[in-house]
Amino acid sequence: MKKYIAIFSAAILALSLYSCSDEAFDVQSTSTLSGSAAAKIVEQNPDFLSAYVNGFYAWLVQYNQAGNSGHDDYGHLAIGAITDLMGQDIAINGSWNWGKYDINHDYGRWDWSRPYQLWNCYFTLIKNANEVIDFFGEEDPVNPVLRGYLGQAYALRAFSYYYLVQLFQDVAEGSYPNATFNTSAPAVPVIYAVRDGKTTDEVTAMSGRNTIADICTEIERNIALALPLLKDYERSTKNEVDYSVAQGFAARYYLLSQQWDKAISAADEAMAGYTLMDNARLHAGFKEIEDPEVMWGFNHTSETQTTYASFFSHLSNDNYGYGGIGQSVHCIDVSLYSKISDTDYRKSLFNGPDGDANAAYSGGKLPYAGRKFGGDANYLQDYTFMRAAEMYLIKAEAEARMNGTSTTLATLMAKRDPSWNKTANLEEVLLQRRIELWGEGFEYFDLRRLAKDVDRTYDGSNHSTQGKYKFPAHAKSWNFQIPQREIQNNNYITEEENNEWITGPEEFATDDEGSGE
């Protein structure tokens, strides 16, 4: 009999529902301590649990999550960088090394490492969140620090399911701009903690491919559990999730699920107290999480930062990494660059058509090379996971969806382009979203939820020959397949239930339908 999915917490496994062994799916675990002994320790010394909570965030930047020592495997931001390459707005130039399979939608098959990397990142986070949740008894703690720890665990479960559901299923039906949320398609398992109070039958029922609607129920449940616990929690560092960040998770989810009024409300709560970058900070604000616009990130030190296997090695053309030395240089799509106003401060975050001969490294000299993320000889730039600007854009899109235009976009644009005076309709909001969030890991998820095509074949395209293809919105190459290890170890998902997958370029190189514009 195939082994049961091993990402259940140790307490769930103790129910002895299924067999398990050392061959089961190998995800990382913080601890197996749970029950009354743990609750007593935590009650006497709340700081005891802090190391376990810090483990959440260490995992989010952990190198080698897929186990094959790839330099494109450095945690959550790696997944954003990988999936960005599947879209329109990043053109890779140089010797074209890292990312070449992702660009061509050619890395999603079940027996390759990429699907396992994505699966393991977020299901390990869920497993570790479950273990922290199981430190507590049936009642929520009274101590505000402990409430904050529990709230973070619930919030990170919502965060993880939000990403999993989009990576392993097509979340949209129809076409832009009228695509609807696809709630009936099969998605991923739900993994419960003991404290969730589910029966054996309920645990079993959620062990296979649940529908997107089922996963949405779980996301909303975890958000509802997290917010009151985090309301009065004061984090000691922006590494941690607090109330504002949990509201940011909610805003992202409500935008995905097209609950526009809730997206507006959550974005308002999330952005409260943060200050948008001005021109000076915009040119220095993507490597320091203490900037007043940054809501959540990871403060790297010499003990936690890696060199070549890092976000800044790949995305920064001003670091001596893969971007700087001319391998996999991340450039802005020229059609997007042409849409940025000359008075927009963000235009100078990219080279123009003539490049920059004065750049320190060869990657930074190229035409249209991204200069957004700066450089640091010691690779000590912080990782940014969430900014207030994203919340303004979420609110603006929801307003445009509901009312035809947005009143919120002008507030953001006042800090980005002093001459901006356009109508803030949906197209304008989405354009500004592409410009603002370029390279930060959003494009794949936006293309998926909006059901927009990609076309890199237009006249004057600066995409390299190897990646100059079209990908229709619902092409099967957008989906990652459930990894082979999971199919082998989970009795409730069969090979026949896996996503259909077709290599991208061969299938769609001559497809004349659609446009990414």
Coordinates of C-alpha atoms in Angstrom, one line a residue:
M1 CA 0.0 0.0 0.0
K2 CA 1.3 3.5 -0.8
K3 CA 2.3 5.5 2.2
Y4 CA 0.0 8.2 3.4
I5 CA 1.1 11.8 2.8
A6 CA 3.8 12.5 5.3
I7 CA 3.2 16.2 5.6
F8 CA 0.6 15.7 8.3
S9 CA 1.8 16.7 11.7
A10 CA 3.1 14.0 14.0
A11 CA 0.0 14.3 16.0
I12 CA -2.2 13.5 13.0
L13 CA 0.0 10.6 12.2
A14 CA -0.6 9.3 15.7
L15 CA -4.2 8.7 14.8
S16 CA -2.8 5.7 12.9
L17 CA -5.1 6.2 10.0
Y18 CA -2.4 5.1 7.5
S19 CA 0.9 3.4 7.4
C20 CA 4.1 5.5 7.3
S21 CA 7.9 4.9 7.1
D22 CA 11.1 6.6 6.4
E23 CA 10.3 6.4 2.7
A24 CA 7.4 8.8 3.2
F25 CA 7.4 12.3 1.7
D26 CA 10.4 14.0 3.3
V27 CA 9.4 17.5 4.5
Q28 CA 11.1 19.5 7.2
S29 CA 9.8 19.5 10.7
T30 CA 10.3 21.9 13.6
S31 CA 9.4 19.5 16.4
T32 CA 7.0 16.7 17.4
L33 CA 6.4 18.0 20.9
S34 CA 2.7 18.5 21.6
G35 CA 0.0 17.9 24.1
S36 CA -0.2 18.8 27.8
A37 CA 3.6 18.7 28.4
A38 CA 4.1 21.3 25.7
A39 CA 1.2 23.5 26.9
K40 CA 2.7 23.5 30.4
I41 CA 6.1 24.5 29.2
V42 CA 4.7 27.3 27.1
E43 CA 2.5 28.6 29.9
Q44 CA 5.5 28.9 32.2
N45 CA 7.8 30.3 29.6
P46 CA 6.2 31.9 26.5
D47 CA 9.6 32.5 25.0
F48 CA 10.1 28.8 24.7
L49 CA 7.8 28.8 21.6
S50 CA 9.6 31.7 19.9
A51 CA 12.3 29.5 18.4
Y52 CA 9.6 27.4 16.7
V53 CA 7.8 30.5 15.4
N54 CA 11.1 31.8 14.1
G55 CA 11.5 28.5 12.3
F56 CA 8.6 29.5 10.0
Y57 CA 10.5 32.5 8.7
A58 CA 13.8 30.6 8.5
W59 CA 12.1 28.1 6.3
L60 CA 10.7 30.8 4.0
V61 CA 14.3 31.7 3.0
Q62 CA 15.8 28.2 3.3
Y63 CA 18.1 27.1 0.5
N64 CA 17.7 23.7 -1.2
Q65 CA 14.1 22.9 -0.4
A66 CA 13.9 20.5 -3.3
G67 CA 17.1 18.7 -2.3
N68 CA 19.0 19.0 -5.6
S69 CA 21.2 22.0 -4.6
G70 CA 19.8 24.2 -7.3
H71 CA 20.8 27.9 -7.0
D72 CA 17.2 28.8 -8.0
D73 CA 15.9 27.2 -4.9
Y74 CA 16.1 29.6 -2.0
G75 CA 12.6 29.7 -0.5
H76 CA 9.4 31.7 -1.1
L77 CA 11.0 34.5 -3.2
A78 CA 12.6 31.9 -5.4
I79 CA 9.1 30.7 -6.3
G80 CA 8.1 34.2 -7.2
A81 CA 11.1 34.7 -9.3
I82 CA 10.7 31.3 -11.1
T83 CA 7.0 31.9 -11.9
D84 CA 7.6 35.5 -13.0
L85 CA 9.8 34.1 -15.8
M86 CA 6.8 32.2 -17.2
G87 CA 5.0 35.5 -17.9
Q88 CA 5.5 38.6 -20.1
D89 CA 7.3 41.3 -18.2
I90 CA 10.7 39.9 -17.6
A91 CA 13.0 39.3 -20.6
I92 CA 16.1 37.2 -20.0
N93 CA 19.3 38.2 -21.8
G94 CA 22.9 37.2 -21.4
S95 CA 24.2 33.7 -21.6
W96 CA 20.7 32.4 -20.7
N97 CA 21.4 30.0 -17.9
W98 CA 19.1 29.8 -14.9
G99 CA 15.4 29.9 -15.7
K100 CA 15.5 28.8 -19.3
Y101 CA 13.1 25.9 -18.7
D102 CA 10.7 28.1 -16.6
I103 CA 10.6 30.7 -19.4
N104 CA 9.5 28.0 -21.8
H105 CA 6.9 26.5 -19.5
D106 CA 9.0 23.3 -19.6
Y107 CA 9.6 22.5 -15.9
G108 CA 6.2 21.5 -14.6
R109 CA 6.2 17.7 -15.1
W110 CA 5.5 15.5 -12.1
D111 CA 8.9 13.7 -12.1
W112 CA 11.0 16.9 -12.2
S113 CA 12.3 18.9 -9.3
R114 CA 10.3 22.1 -9.8
P115 CA 6.9 20.8 -8.8
Y116 CA 8.4 19.2 -5.7
Q117 CA 10.2 22.5 -4.8
L118 CA 6.9 24.4 -4.9
W119 CA 4.9 21.7 -3.1
N120 CA 7.5 21.1 -0.4
C121 CA 7.9 24.9 0.4
Y122 CA 4.3 25.5 1.3
F123 CA 3.3 22.1 2.7
T124 CA 6.3 22.1 5.0
L125 CA 5.2 25.5 6.2
I126 CA 1.7 24.1 6.8
K127 CA 3.1 21.1 8.7
N128 CA 5.2 23.3 10.9
A129 CA 2.3 25.7 11.6
N130 CA 0.2 22.7 12.6
E131 CA 2.9 21.6 15.1
V132 CA 2.9 25.1 16.7
I133 CA -0.9 25.1 16.7
D134 CA -0.9 21.8 18.6
F135 CA 1.2 23.3 21.4
F136 CA -2.0 24.8 22.6
G137 CA -5.0 23.1 24.3
E138 CA -8.6 23.6 23.2
E139 CA -8.7 27.2 24.5
D140 CA -7.0 30.1 22.9
P141 CA -4.2 31.5 25.1
V142 CA -4.7 34.8 27.0
N143 CA -1.1 35.9 27.0
P144 CA -0.8 38.4 24.0
V145 CA 2.6 37.0 23.0
L146 CA 1.2 33.4 22.8
R147 CA -1.9 34.7 21.0
G148 CA 0.4 36.2 18.5
Y149 CA 2.3 33.0 18.0
L150 CA -0.9 31.1 17.4
G151 CA -2.2 33.7 15.1
Q152 CA 0.9 33.6 13.0
A153 CA 0.5 29.8 12.5
Y154 CA -3.0 30.2 11.3
A155 CA -2.1 33.1 9.0
L156 CA 0.7 31.2 7.5
R157 CA -1.5 28.3 6.7
A158 CA -3.8 30.6 4.8
F159 CA -0.8 32.1 3.0
S160 CA 0.4 28.6 2.0
Y161 CA -2.9 27.4 0.7
Y162 CA -3.3 30.7 -1.3
Y163 CA -0.1 29.9 -3.2
L164 CA -0.7 26.1 -3.5
V165 CA -4.1 26.5 -5.1
Q166 CA -2.8 28.8 -7.8
L167 CA 0.3 26.7 -8.6
F168 CA -1.5 23.4 -9.0
Q169 CA -4.7 24.4 -10.7
D170 CA -6.1 26.9 -13.2
V171 CA -8.1 29.3 -11.0
A172 CA -9.9 31.1 -13.7
E173 CA -12.6 30.3 -16.3
G174 CA -13.3 32.4 -19.4
S175 CA -11.1 35.1 -20.7
Y176 CA -10.0 38.6 -19.6
P177 CA -11.6 40.9 -18.6
N178 CA -14.6 38.7 -17.8
A179 CA -12.9 35.7 -16.3
T180 CA -14.6 34.1 -13.3
F181 CA -13.2 32.3 -10.4
N182 CA -13.0 28.6 -11.0
T183 CA -14.2 27.0 -7.8
S184 CA -15.0 23.5 -8.9
A185 CA -11.6 22.3 -10.2
P186 CA -9.6 19.9 -8.1
A187 CA -6.7 21.4 -6.2
V188 CA -4.6 20.1 -3.2
P189 CA -5.0 18.2 0.1
V190 CA -5.9 20.0 3.3
I191 CA -3.7 19.1 6.3
Y192 CA -5.2 19.5 9.7
A193 CA -3.7 20.0 13.1
V194 CA -5.1 18.0 16.1
R195 CA -6.4 21.3 17.5
D196 CA -8.6 21.7 14.4
G197 CA -10.8 19.1 16.0
K198 CA -11.5 17.1 12.9
T199 CA -12.8 13.5 13.0
T200 CA -11.0 10.6 11.3
D201 CA -13.6 10.7 8.5
E202 CA -13.1 14.4 8.1
V203 CA -9.3 14.1 7.9
T204 CA -9.7 11.3 5.3
A205 CA -12.2 13.2 3.2
M206 CA -9.7 16.1 2.8
S207 CA -6.7 14.0 2.0
G208 CA -7.0 13.9 -1.8
R209 CA -7.5 16.7 -4.3
N210 CA -10.1 19.0 -2.8
T211 CA -11.9 21.5 -5.0
I212 CA -10.8 25.1 -5.1
A213 CA -13.9 26.0 -3.2
D214 CA -12.8 23.6 -0.4
I215 CA -9.4 25.3 -0.2
C216 CA -11.1 28.7 -0.1
T217 CA -13.1 27.6 2.9
E218 CA -9.9 26.6 4.6
I219 CA -8.2 29.9 3.7
E220 CA -11.1 31.9 5.0
R221 CA -11.3 29.8 8.2
N222 CA -7.6 30.4 8.9
I223 CA -7.8 34.1 8.3
A224 CA -10.8 34.3 10.6
L225 CA -8.8 32.4 13.3
A226 CA -5.7 34.5 12.8
L227 CA -7.0 38.1 12.9
P228 CA -8.4 38.3 16.4
L229 CA -5.3 36.6 17.8
L230 CA -3.0 39.1 16.1
K231 CA -5.0 42.2 16.8
D232 CA -3.0 43.2 19.9
Y233 CA 0.2 41.5 19.1
E234 CA 3.3 43.6 18.7
R235 CA 6.0 41.9 16.7
S236 CA 9.7 42.5 17.5
T237 CA 10.8 42.4 13.8
K238 CA 9.2 42.7 10.4
N239 CA 10.3 39.1 9.8
E240 CA 7.1 38.1 11.6
V241 CA 3.5 38.2 10.4
D242 CA 1.4 40.7 12.4
Y243 CA -2.2 41.9 12.1
S244 CA -1.5 44.1 9.2
V245 CA 0.3 41.4 7.2
A246 CA -2.5 38.9 8.0
Q247 CA -4.9 41.5 6.6
G248 CA -2.6 41.7 3.6
F249 CA -3.0 37.9 3.1
A250 CA -6.8 38.4 3.3
A251 CA -6.7 41.2 0.7
R252 CA -4.7 39.0 -1.7
Y253 CA -7.1 36.2 -1.2
Y254 CA -10.2 38.3 -1.7
L255 CA -8.8 39.8 -4.9
L256 CA -8.2 36.3 -6.2
S257 CA -11.7 35.1 -5.2
Q258 CA -13.3 38.3 -6.7
Q259 CA -14.8 39.4 -3.4
W260 CA -14.2 43.0 -4.2
D261 CA -15.8 44.7 -1.2
K262 CA -13.9 42.5 1.2
A263 CA -10.6 43.1 -0.7
I264 CA -11.1 46.8 -0.2
S265 CA -11.8 46.5 3.5
A266 CA -8.8 44.1 4.1
A267 CA -6.4 46.3 2.1
D268 CA -7.5 49.4 4.1
E269 CA -6.7 47.5 7.3
A270 CA -3.4 46.2 6.0
M271 CA -2.0 49.5 4.7
A272 CA -2.8 51.5 7.8
G273 CA 0.3 53.0 9.4
Y274 CA 2.6 52.4 6.4
T275 CA 4.0 55.3 4.3
L276 CA 4.5 55.0 0.6
M277 CA 8.0 55.5 -0.8
D278 CA 9.0 58.8 -2.2
N279 CA 11.4 59.1 -5.1
A280 CA 14.6 58.9 -3.0
R281 CA 13.4 55.8 -1.0
L282 CA 12.1 54.2 -4.2
H283 CA 15.6 54.0 -5.4
A284 CA 16.9 52.4 -2.2
G285 CA 13.8 50.7 -0.8
F286 CA 14.0 47.2 -2.2
K287 CA 16.8 45.9 0.0
E288 CA 15.9 47.2 3.5
I289 CA 12.7 46.0 5.3
E290 CA 12.9 48.8 7.7
D291 CA 11.6 51.2 5.0
P292 CA 8.2 52.5 6.2
E293 CA 6.5 51.1 3.2
V294 CA 7.6 47.5 3.7
M295 CA 5.1 45.4 5.6
W296 CA 6.8 42.1 5.8
G297 CA 10.1 40.5 4.8
F298 CA 13.2 38.9 6.1
N299 CA 16.1 40.7 7.6
H300 CA 19.2 38.9 6.3
T301 CA 22.4 38.6 8.3
S302 CA 25.7 37.1 7.4
E303 CA 24.5 33.9 9.0
T304 CA 21.3 33.6 6.9
Q305 CA 22.2 35.0 3.5
T306 CA 23.4 32.9 0.7
T307 CA 25.4 34.3 -2.3
Y308 CA 24.6 32.8 -5.7
A309 CA 21.6 30.9 -4.5
S310 CA 19.7 34.1 -3.6
F311 CA 17.1 36.5 -4.9
F312 CA 19.6 39.2 -5.4
S313 CA 22.0 37.0 -7.3
H314 CA 19.3 36.4 -9.9
L315 CA 17.3 39.6 -9.9
S316 CA 19.9 42.2 -9.2
N317 CA 22.1 43.1 -12.2
D318 CA 24.2 45.2 -9.8
N319 CA 25.3 42.3 -7.7
Y320 CA 28.2 40.0 -8.6
G321 CA 25.8 37.2 -9.1
Y322 CA 24.0 35.5 -12.0
G323 CA 22.4 38.8 -13.1
G324 CA 25.5 40.9 -12.7
I325 CA 28.0 38.7 -14.4
G326 CA 25.8 38.3 -17.5
Q327 CA 24.0 35.0 -16.9
S328 CA 20.2 35.2 -16.9
V329 CA 20.1 39.0 -16.9
H330 CA 16.6 40.1 -15.9
C331 CA 15.4 42.9 -18.2
I332 CA 12.1 44.6 -18.5
D333 CA 9.9 43.7 -21.5
V334 CA 10.3 46.5 -23.9
S335 CA 6.6 46.8 -24.6
L336 CA 6.0 47.4 -20.9
Y337 CA 8.9 49.8 -20.6
S338 CA 7.4 51.9 -23.4
K339 CA 4.3 52.3 -21.4
I340 CA 6.1 53.9 -18.5
S341 CA 5.8 57.7 -18.6
D342 CA 9.1 59.6 -18.8
T343 CA 8.0 61.6 -15.7
D344 CA 7.5 58.4 -13.7
Y345 CA 10.2 57.9 -11.1
R346 CA 10.1 54.1 -11.7
K347 CA 11.4 54.4 -15.2
S348 CA 14.9 55.0 -13.9
L349 CA 14.7 51.7 -12.1
F350 CA 15.5 50.2 -15.6
N351 CA 18.0 50.9 -18.3
G352 CA 16.8 52.5 -21.5
P353 CA 17.5 51.2 -25.0
D354 CA 21.1 52.3 -24.8
G355 CA 21.9 50.5 -21.6
D356 CA 24.3 51.9 -19.0
A357 CA 28.0 51.8 -19.8
N358 CA 28.8 53.0 -16.3
A359 CA 27.2 50.0 -14.5
A360 CA 29.6 48.1 -12.3
Y361 CA 28.8 44.7 -13.9
S362 CA 28.1 43.5 -17.4
G363 CA 24.5 42.6 -16.6
G364 CA 23.8 46.1 -15.5
K365 CA 25.2 47.5 -18.8
L366 CA 22.6 45.9 -21.0
P367 CA 19.6 47.6 -22.6
Y368 CA 16.5 47.5 -20.5
A369 CA 18.3 45.7 -17.6
G370 CA 16.5 45.9 -14.3
R371 CA 18.2 48.2 -11.8
K372 CA 15.4 48.1 -9.2
F373 CA 17.1 45.9 -6.6
G374 CA 20.5 47.6 -6.2
G375 CA 23.6 45.8 -5.1
D376 CA 25.5 44.8 -2.0
A377 CA 29.0 43.2 -2.1
N378 CA 28.1 41.2 1.0
Y379 CA 24.7 40.0 -0.3
L380 CA 23.0 41.4 2.8
Q381 CA 20.0 42.9 1.2
D382 CA 16.8 42.0 2.9
Y383 CA 14.0 40.1 1.3
T384 CA 10.7 42.0 0.8
F385 CA 7.5 39.8 0.9
M386 CA 4.8 42.5 1.1
R387 CA 4.7 46.3 0.6
A388 CA 1.9 48.9 1.2
A389 CA 1.9 49.8 -2.5
E390 CA 0.5 46.3 -3.2
M391 CA -2.4 47.1 -0.9
Y392 CA -3.2 50.3 -2.7
L393 CA -3.2 48.4 -6.0
I394 CA -5.5 45.7 -4.6
K395 CA -7.9 48.4 -3.4
A396 CA -7.7 50.2 -6.7
E397 CA -8.4 47.1 -8.7
A398 CA -11.4 46.2 -6.5
E399 CA -12.8 49.8 -6.9
A400 CA -12.3 49.7 -10.6
R401 CA -14.1 46.3 -10.8
M402 CA -17.0 47.6 -8.7
N403 CA -17.3 51.2 -10.0
G404 CA -15.5 51.4 -13.3
T405 CA -12.8 53.6 -11.9
S406 CA -10.7 53.9 -8.8
T407 CA -10.1 56.8 -6.5
T408 CA -7.2 55.1 -4.7
L409 CA -4.8 54.8 -7.6
A410 CA -4.2 58.6 -7.6
T411 CA -2.7 58.3 -4.1
L412 CA -0.1 55.8 -5.2
M413 CA 0.6 57.7 -8.4
A414 CA 1.2 60.9 -6.6
K415 CA 4.3 59.2 -5.2
R416 CA 5.4 57.7 -8.5
D417 CA 4.6 60.1 -11.3
P418 CA 3.9 63.8 -10.6
S419 CA 2.4 64.3 -14.1
W420 CA 0.1 61.3 -14.0
N421 CA -3.5 62.4 -14.8
K422 CA -5.1 59.4 -16.5
T423 CA -8.5 57.8 -15.9
A424 CA -8.0 55.1 -13.3
N425 CA -10.0 52.4 -15.0
L426 CA -9.2 48.7 -14.8
E427 CA -6.6 48.7 -17.6
E428 CA -4.7 51.6 -16.0
V429 CA -4.8 50.0 -12.6
L430 CA -3.4 46.7 -14.0
L431 CA -0.7 48.5 -16.0
Q432 CA 0.5 50.3 -12.9
R433 CA 0.4 47.0 -11.0
R434 CA 2.7 45.5 -13.6
I435 CA 5.1 48.4 -13.4
E436 CA 5.1 48.7 -9.6
L437 CA 5.5 45.0 -8.7
W438 CA 7.9 44.1 -11.5
G439 CA 10.3 41.3 -10.4
E440 CA 8.6 40.9 -7.0
G441 CA 6.8 37.6 -7.8
F442 CA 3.3 38.6 -8.8
E443 CA 3.0 38.4 -12.5
Y444 CA 2.3 34.6 -12.9
F445 CA -0.4 34.8 -10.3
D446 CA -2.0 37.9 -11.9
L447 CA -1.9 36.3 -15.3
R448 CA -3.6 33.2 -13.9
R449 CA -6.4 34.9 -12.1
L450 CA -7.0 37.4 -14.9
A451 CA -6.9 34.7 -17.6
K452 CA -4.5 36.8 -19.7
D453 CA -2.4 35.5 -22.6
V454 CA 1.4 36.0 -23.0
D455 CA 2.9 37.1 -26.3
R456 CA 6.6 37.6 -26.5
T457 CA 6.6 37.5 -30.4
Y458 CA 5.6 41.0 -31.2
D459 CA 7.7 43.2 -33.5
G460 CA 10.6 44.7 -31.6
S461 CA 10.4 42.2 -28.7
N462 CA 13.5 42.1 -26.6
H463 CA 12.9 38.5 -25.5
S464 CA 15.6 36.2 -26.5
T465 CA 15.0 33.8 -29.4
Q466 CA 14.9 30.8 -27.1
G467 CA 11.9 32.3 -25.2
K468 CA 10.0 34.1 -28.0
Y469 CA 6.7 32.2 -27.8
K470 CA 3.0 32.7 -27.1
F471 CA 1.2 31.1 -24.2
P472 CA -2.6 31.3 -24.2
A473 CA -4.2 31.9 -20.8
H474 CA -5.5 28.4 -20.2
A475 CA -2.6 26.4 -21.7
K476 CA -1.9 23.3 -19.7
S477 CA 1.7 24.3 -19.5
W478 CA 0.8 26.9 -16.9
N479 CA -0.1 24.2 -14.4
F480 CA 2.5 22.4 -12.3
Q481 CA 1.8 18.7 -11.9
I482 CA 1.5 17.2 -8.4
P483 CA 5.0 15.8 -7.8
Q484 CA 5.8 12.2 -8.2
R485 CA 6.7 11.6 -4.5
E486 CA 3.2 12.8 -3.5
I487 CA 1.4 10.6 -6.0
Q488 CA 3.5 7.6 -4.7
N489 CA 3.0 8.4 -1.0
N490 CA -0.6 9.6 -0.9
N491 CA -3.3 6.9 -1.1
Y492 CA -5.9 9.5 -2.1
I493 CA -4.4 10.9 -5.2
T494 CA -3.9 8.7 -8.3
E495 CA -1.8 9.3 -11.4
E496 CA -5.0 9.6 -13.3
E497 CA -6.1 12.5 -11.1
N498 CA -2.9 14.5 -11.8
N499 CA -3.0 17.7 -13.9
E500 CA -2.6 17.2 -17.6
W501 CA 0.6 18.9 -18.7
I502 CA 2.1 19.7 -22.1
T503 CA 5.5 21.2 -22.8
G504 CA 4.9 24.8 -23.7
P505 CA 7.0 25.9 -26.7
E506 CA 6.3 22.9 -29.0
E507 CA 2.6 23.2 -28.4
F508 CA 2.2 27.0 -28.7
A509 CA 5.0 28.5 -30.8
T510 CA 2.8 28.9 -33.8
D511 CA -0.5 29.7 -32.0
D512 CA -1.8 33.1 -33.3
E513 CA -4.5 33.6 -30.7
G514 CA -4.4 36.2 -27.9
S515 CA -2.1 38.8 -26.7
G516 CA -0.3 39.6 -23.5
E517 CA -0.9 43.3 -23.9

